[in-house]
Short mmCIF file of C-alpha atoms and ligand atoms in Angstrom, two decimals:
data_model
loop_
_atom_site.label_atom_id
_atom_site.label_comp_id
_atom_site.label_asym_id
_atom_site.label_seq_id
_atom_site.Cartn_x
_atom_site.Cartn_y
_atom_site.Cartn_z
CA MET Y 704 113.00 63.43 95.65
CA ARG Y 705 110.56 60.59 96.18
CA MET Y 706 106.98 61.07 94.95
CA ASP Y 707 105.12 58.37 96.84
CA TYR Y 708 103.95 60.19 99.94
CA GLN Y 709 100.63 58.88 101.20
CA LEU Y 710 97.98 59.74 103.72
CA LEU Y 711 97.50 57.52 106.76
CA ILE Y 712 93.78 56.83 107.14
CA GLY Y 713 92.39 54.05 109.32
CA GLY Y 714 95.76 52.33 109.60
CA THR Y 715 96.36 52.19 105.83
CA LEU Y 716 98.61 54.33 103.69
CA VAL Y 717 96.49 55.65 100.83
CA PRO Y 718 96.86 58.14 97.96
CA GLY Y 719 95.08 61.49 98.10
CA ALA Y 720 92.00 62.37 96.06
CA SER Y 721 94.31 64.79 94.19
CA THR Y 722 97.79 66.22 94.66
CA LEU Y 723 99.54 69.25 96.15
CA GLU Y 724 102.74 70.73 94.77
CA VAL Y 725 105.44 71.30 97.38
CA VAL Y 726 107.90 74.13 96.74
CA ASN Y 727 111.47 74.26 98.02
CA PRO Y 728 111.79 77.82 99.37
CA ALA Y 729 115.55 77.82 98.69
CA THR Y 730 114.91 77.52 94.94
CA GLY Y 731 111.31 78.69 94.54
CA ARG Y 732 110.65 75.51 92.53
CA VAL Y 733 108.33 72.54 93.01
CA PHE Y 734 110.34 69.55 94.25
CA ALA Y 735 107.68 67.07 95.34
CA GLN Y 736 104.03 66.15 94.97
CA ALA Y 737 102.03 65.40 98.08
CA PRO Y 738 98.61 63.77 98.30
CA ARG Y 739 95.70 66.12 98.91
CA ALA Y 740 92.79 64.67 100.88
CA ASP Y 741 89.20 65.53 100.03
CA GLU Y 742 86.18 65.85 102.29
CA ALA Y 743 85.26 62.17 101.89
CA GLN Y 744 88.72 61.17 103.13
CA ALA Y 745 88.36 63.56 106.05
CA GLU Y 746 85.06 61.90 106.94
CA GLN Y 747 86.71 58.47 106.70
CA ALA Y 748 89.51 59.58 109.00
CA ILE Y 749 87.09 60.97 111.58
CA ALA Y 750 85.04 57.75 111.48
CA ALA Y 751 88.19 55.62 111.87
CA ALA Y 752 89.35 57.79 114.77
CA ARG Y 753 86.01 57.39 116.52
CA ARG Y 754 86.26 53.62 116.17
CA ALA Y 755 89.81 53.57 117.52
CA PHE Y 756 89.17 55.90 120.46
CA PRO Y 757 87.44 53.63 123.02
CA VAL Y 758 90.03 50.89 122.64
CA TRP Y 759 92.96 53.31 122.93
CA ALA Y 760 91.34 55.17 125.84
CA ALA Y 761 90.81 51.88 127.67
CA LEU Y 762 94.55 51.14 127.66
CA GLY Y 763 96.38 52.42 130.68
CA TYR Y 764 98.96 55.18 130.68
CA ALA Y 765 101.77 52.63 130.84
CA GLU Y 766 100.64 50.84 127.68
CA ARG Y 767 100.04 54.04 125.75
CA GLY Y 768 103.40 55.34 126.97
CA ALA Y 769 105.07 52.17 125.64
CA PHE Y 770 103.56 52.88 122.20
CA LEU Y 771 104.92 56.43 122.33
CA GLU Y 772 108.35 55.13 123.23
CA ARG Y 773 108.29 52.79 120.26
CA LEU Y 774 107.23 55.71 118.07
CA ALA Y 775 110.08 57.87 119.39
CA ALA Y 776 112.53 55.09 118.54
CA ALA Y 777 111.04 54.63 115.07
CA ILE Y 778 111.36 58.37 114.34
CA GLU Y 779 114.94 58.29 115.51
CA VAL Y 780 115.73 55.52 113.01
CA ARG Y 781 114.46 57.84 110.23
CA ALA Y 782 115.89 61.00 111.81
CA GLU Y 783 118.02 61.96 108.84
CA ASP Y 784 115.09 61.52 106.40
CA PHE Y 785 112.92 63.75 108.60
CA ALA Y 786 115.66 66.39 108.83
CA ARG Y 787 116.25 66.49 105.08
CA ILE Y 788 112.52 66.73 104.37
CA LEU Y 789 112.21 69.59 106.87
CA THR Y 790 115.04 71.51 105.21
CA LEU Y 791 113.63 70.90 101.73
CA GLU Y 792 110.05 71.88 102.50
CA GLN Y 793 110.55 74.43 105.27
CA GLY Y 794 113.96 75.91 104.39
CA LYS Y 795 115.75 75.80 107.75
CA PRO Y 796 119.45 74.88 107.83
CA LEU Y 797 119.97 71.13 108.07
CA ASP Y 798 121.52 71.22 111.56
CA GLN Y 799 118.49 73.18 112.84
CA ALA Y 800 116.23 70.62 111.12
CA ARG Y 801 118.12 67.88 112.95
CA GLY Y 802 117.51 69.83 116.16
CA GLU Y 803 113.77 69.94 115.39
CA VAL Y 804 113.71 66.16 114.87
CA ALA Y 805 115.62 65.54 118.10
CA ALA Y 806 113.26 67.82 120.02
CA SER Y 807 110.27 65.99 118.54
CA VAL Y 808 111.71 62.60 119.57
CA SER Y 809 112.27 63.95 123.05
CA ALA Y 810 108.63 65.16 123.27
CA PHE Y 811 107.39 61.61 122.58
CA ALA Y 812 109.91 60.13 125.01
CA TYR Y 813 108.98 62.66 127.72
CA TYR Y 814 105.20 62.27 127.46
CA ALA Y 815 105.58 58.48 127.35
CA GLN Y 816 106.51 58.78 131.04
CA GLN Y 817 103.76 61.22 132.07
CA GLN Y 818 100.32 60.64 133.50
CA LEU Y 819 97.54 62.59 135.11
CA GLU Y 820 96.65 61.26 138.53
CA PRO Y 821 93.21 61.67 140.11
CA ARG Y 822 93.17 64.48 142.69
CA VAL Y 823 91.58 63.96 146.05
CA LEU Y 824 89.69 67.15 146.81
CA ARG Y 825 88.24 66.12 150.16
CA GLU Y 826 88.55 63.00 152.30
CA THR Y 827 86.87 62.41 155.68
CA ALA Y 828 85.24 59.44 157.39
CA GLN Y 829 81.91 60.48 155.84
CA GLU Y 830 82.87 61.44 152.32
CA ARG Y 831 85.44 61.36 149.56
CA ILE Y 832 85.51 63.71 146.58
CA VAL Y 833 87.98 63.12 143.76
CA GLU Y 834 88.65 64.76 140.43
CA GLN Y 835 89.45 62.35 137.61
CA ARG Y 836 90.57 63.33 134.13
CA TYR Y 837 89.31 61.46 131.14
CA PRO Y 838 90.19 61.88 127.45
CA LEU Y 839 88.03 63.95 125.11
CA GLY Y 840 88.07 61.76 122.01
CA VAL Y 841 89.17 62.79 118.52
CA VAL Y 842 91.69 65.66 118.53
CA ALA Y 843 92.39 67.61 115.34
CA ALA Y 844 95.92 69.03 115.31
CA ILE Y 845 96.10 71.93 112.84
CA THR Y 846 99.68 73.08 112.43
CA PRO Y 847 101.62 75.84 110.63
CA TRP Y 848 104.67 75.86 108.35
CA ASN Y 849 107.44 77.09 110.65
CA TYR Y 850 108.08 73.90 112.71
CA PRO Y 851 106.06 71.22 110.88
CA LEU Y 852 107.26 68.28 112.96
CA LEU Y 853 107.85 69.79 116.40
CA LEU Y 854 104.56 71.63 116.63
CA LEU Y 855 102.74 68.43 115.73
CA ALA Y 856 104.76 66.39 118.26
CA VAL Y 857 103.95 68.76 121.14
CA LYS Y 858 100.24 68.21 120.46
CA MET Y 859 100.31 64.55 119.54
CA ALA Y 860 102.42 63.20 122.43
CA PRO Y 861 100.29 64.62 125.28
CA ALA Y 862 97.01 64.02 123.41
CA LEU Y 863 97.81 60.36 122.80
CA VAL Y 864 99.23 59.58 126.24
CA THR Y 865 96.11 60.97 127.91
CA GLY Y 866 94.00 58.57 125.80
CA ASN Y 867 92.85 60.68 122.86
CA VAL Y 868 93.30 59.82 119.21
CA LEU Y 869 94.57 62.46 116.78
CA ILE Y 870 94.22 63.59 113.19
CA ALA Y 871 97.08 65.78 111.93
CA LYS Y 872 96.45 68.47 109.35
CA PRO Y 873 99.64 70.28 108.39
CA ALA Y 874 99.95 73.57 106.52
CA PRO Y 875 99.56 73.08 102.74
CA SER Y 876 103.09 74.34 102.03
CA THR Y 877 104.79 71.90 104.48
CA PRO Y 878 102.90 68.58 104.34
CA LEU Y 879 105.81 66.15 103.96
CA ALA Y 880 107.18 65.80 107.50
CA THR Y 881 103.65 65.04 108.73
CA LEU Y 882 103.15 62.49 105.95
CA LEU Y 883 106.45 60.81 106.82
CA LEU Y 884 105.37 60.69 110.46
CA GLY Y 885 102.20 58.92 109.26
CA GLU Y 886 104.30 56.40 107.37
CA VAL Y 887 106.45 55.71 110.44
CA ALA Y 888 103.44 55.58 112.79
CA ALA Y 889 101.58 53.16 110.50
CA SER Y 890 103.75 50.27 111.66
CA VAL Y 891 103.86 51.34 115.32
CA LEU Y 892 100.42 52.62 116.42
CA PRO Y 893 97.05 50.85 116.26
CA ALA Y 894 94.84 51.77 113.28
CA GLY Y 895 93.02 55.09 113.66
CA VAL Y 896 95.02 56.35 116.68
CA PHE Y 897 97.03 58.72 114.48
CA GLN Y 898 96.04 59.79 110.97
CA THR Y 899 97.21 62.37 108.48
CA LEU Y 900 95.12 64.65 106.22
CA THR Y 901 96.71 67.19 103.93
CA ASP Y 902 94.73 69.96 102.26
CA ALA Y 903 94.86 73.24 100.43
CA ASN Y 904 93.56 75.27 103.39
CA ASP Y 905 90.08 73.73 103.11
CA LEU Y 906 89.94 70.89 105.65
CA GLY Y 907 90.89 72.89 108.78
CA ALA Y 908 87.46 74.48 108.83
CA LEU Y 909 85.77 71.09 108.32
CA LEU Y 910 87.69 69.57 111.23
CA SER Y 911 86.97 72.59 113.46
CA ARG Y 912 83.22 72.35 112.77
CA HIS Y 913 82.78 68.58 112.72
CA PRO Y 914 80.67 67.09 115.55
CA GLY Y 915 82.90 63.99 115.50
CA VAL Y 916 85.93 66.05 116.57
CA ALA Y 917 86.12 66.80 120.29
CA HIS Y 918 89.12 69.13 120.48
CA VAL Y 919 90.96 71.33 118.03
CA SER Y 920 94.58 72.05 118.89
CA PHE Y 921 95.55 74.88 116.60
CA THR Y 922 98.87 76.68 116.10
CA GLY Y 923 98.86 79.46 113.54
CA SER Y 924 98.00 83.09 112.95
CA THR Y 925 95.59 85.07 115.10
CA PRO Y 926 93.14 85.77 112.22
CA THR Y 927 92.88 82.04 111.43
CA GLY Y 928 92.61 81.28 115.16
CA ARG Y 929 89.52 83.49 115.32
CA LYS Y 930 88.00 81.42 112.49
CA VAL Y 931 88.72 78.17 114.36
CA LEU Y 932 87.06 79.63 117.45
CA ALA Y 933 83.98 80.56 115.41
CA SER Y 934 83.82 77.12 113.71
CA ALA Y 935 84.15 75.33 117.05
CA ALA Y 936 81.29 77.29 118.62
CA ASP Y 937 78.40 75.28 117.20
CA THR Y 938 79.47 72.06 118.91
CA LEU Y 939 81.08 73.78 121.92
CA LYS Y 940 84.30 72.01 121.04
CA ARG Y 941 87.29 72.20 123.32
CA PHE Y 942 90.24 73.97 121.76
CA THR Y 943 93.78 75.13 122.33
CA LEU Y 944 94.85 78.15 120.33
CA GLU Y 945 98.52 79.06 120.02
CA LEU Y 946 98.50 82.22 117.93
CA GLY Y 947 100.68 85.11 116.93
CA GLY Y 948 103.04 87.13 119.04
CA ASN Y 949 105.02 90.34 118.91
CA ASP Y 950 107.57 89.49 121.60
CA ALA Y 951 109.60 92.33 123.03
CA ALA Y 952 113.05 92.18 124.55
CA LEU Y 953 113.38 94.89 127.22
CA VAL Y 954 116.99 95.76 128.05
CA LEU Y 955 117.54 97.38 131.44
CA ASP Y 956 120.28 99.95 132.04
CA ASP Y 957 122.46 97.52 134.01
CA ALA Y 958 122.65 94.91 131.21
CA ASP Y 959 126.00 94.07 129.66
CA ILE Y 960 125.49 94.61 125.92
CA ALA Y 961 128.34 92.36 124.76
CA THR Y 962 126.94 89.48 126.80
CA ILE Y 963 123.31 89.82 125.78
CA ALA Y 964 123.65 90.79 122.07
CA PRO Y 965 124.25 87.21 120.77
CA HIS Y 966 121.21 85.96 122.72
CA ILE Y 967 118.99 88.73 121.42
CA TYR Y 968 120.28 88.15 117.89
CA SER Y 969 119.56 84.42 117.94
CA GLY Y 970 116.17 85.03 119.64
CA ALA Y 971 115.25 87.25 116.68
CA THR Y 972 116.73 85.29 113.78
CA THR Y 973 116.37 81.59 114.66
CA ASN Y 974 114.41 79.88 111.87
CA SER Y 975 114.75 83.18 109.95
CA GLY Y 976 112.55 84.82 112.59
CA GLN Y 977 109.66 82.52 111.74
CA VAL Y 978 108.89 81.63 115.33
CA CYS Y 979 105.76 82.82 117.13
CA LEU Y 980 108.09 83.45 120.11
CA ALA Y 981 110.90 85.18 118.22
CA ILE Y 982 112.06 88.53 119.56
CA LYS Y 983 110.32 90.97 117.23
CA ARG Y 984 111.26 94.30 118.86
CA VAL Y 985 113.89 95.50 121.36
CA TYR Y 986 113.62 98.39 123.82
CA VAL Y 987 117.00 99.75 124.99
CA PRO Y 988 118.04 102.70 127.17
CA ARG Y 989 118.98 105.52 124.78
CA GLY Y 990 122.61 105.53 125.93
CA LYS Y 991 123.03 101.89 124.94
CA VAL Y 992 121.39 101.97 121.51
CA ASP Y 993 124.62 102.52 119.58
CA ALA Y 994 126.43 99.68 121.36
CA LEU Y 995 123.56 97.21 120.89
CA CYS Y 996 123.08 98.15 117.24
CA ASP Y 997 126.80 97.75 116.55
CA ALA Y 998 126.89 94.33 118.20
CA LEU Y 999 123.72 93.12 116.43
CA ALA Y 1000 124.91 94.49 113.09
CA GLU Y 1001 128.20 92.61 113.43
CA LEU Y 1002 126.32 89.35 114.08
CA ALA Y 1003 123.94 90.03 111.18
CA ARG Y 1004 126.84 90.63 108.78
CA ALA Y 1005 128.41 87.33 109.80
CA ALA Y 1006 125.28 85.37 108.80
CA VAL Y 1007 125.65 82.82 106.04
CA ILE Y 1008 122.43 83.12 104.02
CA GLY Y 1009 121.48 80.35 101.64
CA ASP Y 1010 120.12 76.92 100.94
CA GLY Y 1011 119.77 75.04 104.24
CA MET Y 1012 121.18 71.91 102.56
CA VAL Y 1013 124.55 73.64 102.15
CA GLN Y 1014 126.87 73.04 105.07
CA GLY Y 1015 127.56 76.23 107.02
CA THR Y 1016 124.31 78.05 106.19
CA THR Y 1017 123.01 79.90 109.25
CA ILE Y 1018 119.98 81.66 107.73
CA GLY Y 1019 117.71 79.74 105.36
CA PRO Y 1020 114.94 81.20 103.23
CA ILE Y 1021 111.53 82.45 104.29
CA GLN Y 1022 109.15 79.49 103.95
CA ASN Y 1023 106.82 80.78 101.27
CA ARG Y 1024 106.46 83.52 98.71
CA THR Y 1025 103.54 85.30 100.39
CA GLN Y 1026 105.47 85.64 103.63
CA PHE Y 1027 108.65 86.60 101.74
CA GLU Y 1028 106.82 89.47 100.02
CA LYS Y 1029 105.26 90.55 103.28
CA VAL Y 1030 108.63 90.79 105.07
CA GLN Y 1031 110.11 92.70 102.11
CA ALA Y 1032 107.27 95.22 102.38
CA TYR Y 1033 108.01 95.73 106.09
CA ILE Y 1034 111.68 96.37 105.28
CA ALA Y 1035 110.79 98.85 102.52
CA GLU Y 1036 108.61 100.76 104.96
CA ALA Y 1037 111.26 100.66 107.66
CA ARG Y 1038 113.79 102.14 105.23
CA GLU Y 1039 111.49 105.17 104.80
CA GLN Y 1040 110.78 105.62 108.49
CA GLY Y 1041 114.02 104.69 110.22
CA THR Y 1042 117.67 103.72 109.67
CA ILE Y 1043 118.77 100.28 108.50
CA VAL Y 1044 122.06 99.42 110.21
CA ALA Y 1045 122.53 95.93 108.74
CA GLY Y 1046 120.86 93.86 106.02
CA GLY Y 1047 117.92 95.28 104.15
CA ALA Y 1048 119.33 94.68 100.68
CA PRO Y 1049 117.92 91.98 98.40
CA VAL Y 1050 119.78 88.67 98.46
CA PRO Y 1051 120.65 87.35 94.97
CA GLY Y 1052 119.20 83.97 93.98
CA GLU Y 1053 115.88 82.35 93.17
CA GLY Y 1054 114.92 81.45 96.72
CA PHE Y 1055 112.93 83.48 99.26
CA PHE Y 1056 115.99 84.84 101.06
CA ILE Y 1057 115.99 87.78 103.47
CA ALA Y 1058 119.22 88.88 105.14
CA PRO Y 1059 119.11 89.48 108.90
CA THR Y 1060 118.13 93.13 109.13
CA ILE Y 1061 118.61 95.51 112.05
CA VAL Y 1062 116.63 98.79 112.02
CA ARG Y 1063 116.80 101.70 114.44
CA ASP Y 1064 114.99 104.97 115.12
CA LEU Y 1065 111.56 103.88 113.95
CA PRO Y 1066 108.50 105.63 115.33
CA ASP Y 1067 106.72 103.46 117.94
CA ASP Y 1068 103.71 103.15 115.66
CA ALA Y 1069 105.70 101.82 112.66
CA ARG Y 1070 104.23 98.57 111.34
CA LEU Y 1071 107.50 96.75 111.93
CA VAL Y 1072 107.19 97.60 115.64
CA ARG Y 1073 103.44 97.11 116.00
CA GLU Y 1074 102.76 94.02 113.90
CA GLU Y 1075 104.02 90.46 113.85
CA GLN Y 1076 106.39 90.46 110.87
CA PHE Y 1077 107.70 86.86 111.07
CA GLY Y 1078 111.06 87.43 109.42
CA PRO Y 1079 114.71 87.97 110.49
CA VAL Y 1080 114.14 91.69 111.00
CA LEU Y 1081 114.62 93.47 114.32
CA PRO Y 1082 113.71 97.03 115.23
CA VAL Y 1083 115.78 98.53 118.06
CA GLN Y 1084 113.81 101.22 119.90
CA ALA Y 1085 115.41 103.74 122.30
CA TYR Y 1086 113.72 104.55 125.63
CA ASP Y 1087 114.35 107.18 128.28
CA ASP Y 1088 111.99 106.04 130.99
CA LEU Y 1089 111.51 102.43 132.11
CA ASP Y 1090 107.81 102.87 132.92
CA ALA Y 1091 107.19 104.17 129.41
CA ALA Y 1092 109.15 101.24 127.97
CA VAL Y 1093 107.05 98.71 129.95
CA ALA Y 1094 103.95 100.49 128.63
CA GLN Y 1095 105.29 100.06 125.07
CA VAL Y 1096 105.96 96.37 125.68
CA ASN Y 1097 102.35 95.96 126.84
CA ALA Y 1098 100.84 98.17 124.12
CA SER Y 1099 100.04 95.21 121.90
CA GLU Y 1100 97.03 93.06 121.11
CA TYR Y 1101 99.45 90.15 121.49
CA GLY Y 1102 100.77 88.74 124.77
CA LEU Y 1103 102.71 85.61 123.95
CA ALA Y 1104 106.12 86.18 125.54
CA ALA Y 1105 108.75 88.79 126.35
CA SER Y 1106 112.23 88.90 127.83
CA ILE Y 1107 113.96 91.20 130.31
CA TRP Y 1108 117.75 91.63 130.08
CA THR Y 1109 119.56 92.78 133.19
CA GLY Y 1110 122.57 92.23 135.41
CA ASP Y 1111 120.22 91.70 138.36
CA ALA Y 1112 117.73 88.81 138.16
CA GLU Y 1113 115.65 90.18 141.07
CA ARG Y 1114 115.23 93.46 139.26
CA GLY Y 1115 114.31 91.39 136.19
CA LEU Y 1116 111.64 89.61 138.20
CA ALA Y 1117 110.17 92.92 139.39
CA VAL Y 1118 109.90 94.21 135.82
CA ALA Y 1119 108.67 90.83 134.50
CA SER Y 1120 105.80 90.99 136.98
CA ARG Y 1121 104.46 94.02 135.11
CA VAL Y 1122 104.47 92.43 131.65
CA GLU Y 1123 101.17 91.14 130.22
CA CYS Y 1124 102.36 87.90 128.58
CA GLY Y 1125 102.06 84.12 128.95
CA THR Y 1126 105.82 83.78 129.43
CA VAL Y 1127 108.40 86.37 130.53
CA TRP Y 1128 112.01 85.23 130.41
CA VAL Y 1129 114.80 86.97 132.30
CA ASN Y 1130 118.21 86.85 130.55
CA ARG Y 1131 117.05 84.19 128.12
CA HIS Y 1132 114.49 83.83 125.33
CA LEU Y 1133 112.93 80.77 123.68
CA ASP Y 1134 113.48 78.35 126.54
CA LEU Y 1135 110.55 75.88 126.52
CA PRO Y 1136 111.11 72.79 128.71
CA TRP Y 1137 108.41 70.08 128.41
CA ASP Y 1138 107.42 70.35 132.05
CA VAL Y 1139 106.72 74.11 131.89
CA PRO Y 1140 103.35 75.28 130.51
CA PHE Y 1141 103.35 77.68 127.62
CA GLY Y 1142 100.62 79.73 125.99
CA GLY Y 1143 99.42 83.20 125.19
CA ALA Y 1144 97.79 86.10 126.98
CA LYS Y 1145 95.44 88.48 125.15
CA GLN Y 1146 95.07 87.66 121.44
CA SER Y 1147 98.07 85.33 121.42
CA GLY Y 1148 95.95 82.38 122.40
CA ILE Y 1149 93.73 80.43 124.76
CA GLY Y 1150 94.80 77.36 126.69
CA ARG Y 1151 98.21 75.91 127.44
CA GLN Y 1152 100.55 73.40 125.89
CA GLN Y 1153 103.27 71.49 127.74
CA GLY Y 1154 103.45 71.01 131.47
CA VAL Y 1155 100.62 69.41 133.42
CA GLU Y 1156 98.23 72.10 132.17
CA GLY Y 1157 99.02 71.11 128.57
CA MET Y 1158 98.00 67.52 129.28
CA GLU Y 1159 94.91 68.63 131.16
CA ASP Y 1160 93.81 70.65 128.11
CA PHE Y 1161 93.27 67.32 126.30
CA THR Y 1162 91.03 65.94 129.05
CA GLN Y 1163 87.72 66.56 130.72
CA PRO Y 1164 87.56 66.78 134.52
CA ARG Y 1165 85.04 64.48 136.22
CA ILE Y 1166 84.22 64.98 139.87
CA VAL Y 1167 83.26 61.82 141.71
CA ASN Y 1168 81.57 62.82 144.97
CA MET Y 1169 81.02 59.91 147.37
CA ALA Y 1170 79.12 59.66 150.63
CA LEU Y 1171 80.82 56.91 152.62
CA VAL Y 1172 77.93 56.05 154.96
P1 ADP N 2483 99.49 81.56 107.66
O1 ADP N 2483 98.49 82.66 107.60
O2 ADP N 2483 100.67 81.87 108.48
O3 ADP N 2483 99.82 80.92 106.35
P2 ADP N 2483 97.48 80.10 109.13
O4 ADP N 2483 97.46 80.50 110.53
O5 ADP N 2483 96.36 80.56 108.24
O6 ADP N 2483 98.86 80.39 108.47
O7 ADP N 2483 97.55 78.52 109.02
C1 ADP N 2483 97.83 77.62 110.08
C2 ADP N 2483 97.05 76.35 109.82
O8 ADP N 2483 95.66 76.65 109.80
C3 ADP N 2483 97.34 75.69 108.47
O9 ADP N 2483 97.39 74.28 108.68
C4 ADP N 2483 96.15 76.09 107.63
O10 ADP N 2483 95.89 75.18 106.57
C5 ADP N 2483 95.05 76.05 108.64
N1 ADP N 2483 93.83 76.81 108.29
C6 ADP N 2483 93.67 77.77 107.35
N2 ADP N 2483 92.41 78.26 107.35
C7 ADP N 2483 91.75 77.59 108.34
C8 ADP N 2483 90.40 77.64 108.85
N3 ADP N 2483 89.49 78.48 108.36
N4 ADP N 2483 90.08 76.82 109.87
C9 ADP N 2483 90.99 75.98 110.41
N5 ADP N 2483 92.28 75.88 109.97
C10 ADP N 2483 92.65 76.68 108.94
#
């Protein structure tokens, strides 16, 4: 594996002040060194971003869009390098890593075509009132380790097209895809428009506090999101927080189990369950529990668990040791409190592997049901009364997303309308088109990404109120 990753600061690729070790979760061993930026480099990046901002902001949407299109094309040229790096640092199977790269390219290509138009609020012979949207300035994108490239792309593309400049700060355990994006962007974007800083969990707070940063776009855990909110308070920074979730799938009594089981299984185990929007609990009418558990168990037993670089792997490792140990602890507790119908046993090998695990008959207050466990583990909970099941779905500090499974979409809509979440899917889960806004209710987040709202989050409204006499 190459060892020459560099930071992109002020248009130049530079070494870090020190280094970070990057572990391959499929082996548990260090496979690469990444640069680690220090505070002085963070200050340099913020200063360079501030210099670049007025020039970038003064370009029109069409010109900025053309840069994004060139960037999308440049990523595509390196697509296989990006995919391999994602598999090595994150663990996901190579074909899923290729999917992440393709989705990231499509985000840049999509936003390259978008723009926010001024809105006319009132127009008469005497007056005209319009709302314009102008960019905020320097955006810090602080990202987690589950989708290192995609979660950066969904911030970077709308932030840049609306005229902001952006500093990316990836999670310390998955810095390489972001660094490679810096390398690719260095020859495409003007100096300072996009920069990369990698850290050991110390620069996120600096960026969130810094008066030179106008907006923090954060995706990560709810406890860290609270810290970002606190750090941003002093300067009244704008922010977008995409935080944790404990998404429920609610199966209605008219659902066809054989049809829905594969969708529920993939909604729970994609990326080894390390998705803020993964299905993390299922509520099923009591009479259908056996059928759903049998179908899910069959899918779980067919999983091919292993190194994502090996052709045919369907479930890669958990991304890091801390998370691996956490998921194991949830499974150990679930074994005491309920019945494991598939998985649960340790997977041989050095990597951080967890087999897809289906659990039934847990008490509703079990930690696996109540907390965000972020692994390929799914508790199946029986219900007798739909109102009580809806209450269970809503009995969470989180409110990211949920899904309703039914043979009757109208009935699905009626139940969806009672669920306290940012997104409720009916007969699907994890569908996130670029033109549809997405974000959390309750403690799952503040603000929206994607859609027009997601672009607006990176701008400030300005009302221009004109008397025409
Ligand atoms: P996890 O707990 O799942 O490892 P976090 O939500 O803490 O992940 O991390 C998400 C991102 O937030 C990472 O890039 C991490 O470095 C960053 N981060 C960690 N602590 C802070 C902080 N106090 N302020 C801002 N960002 C932080």
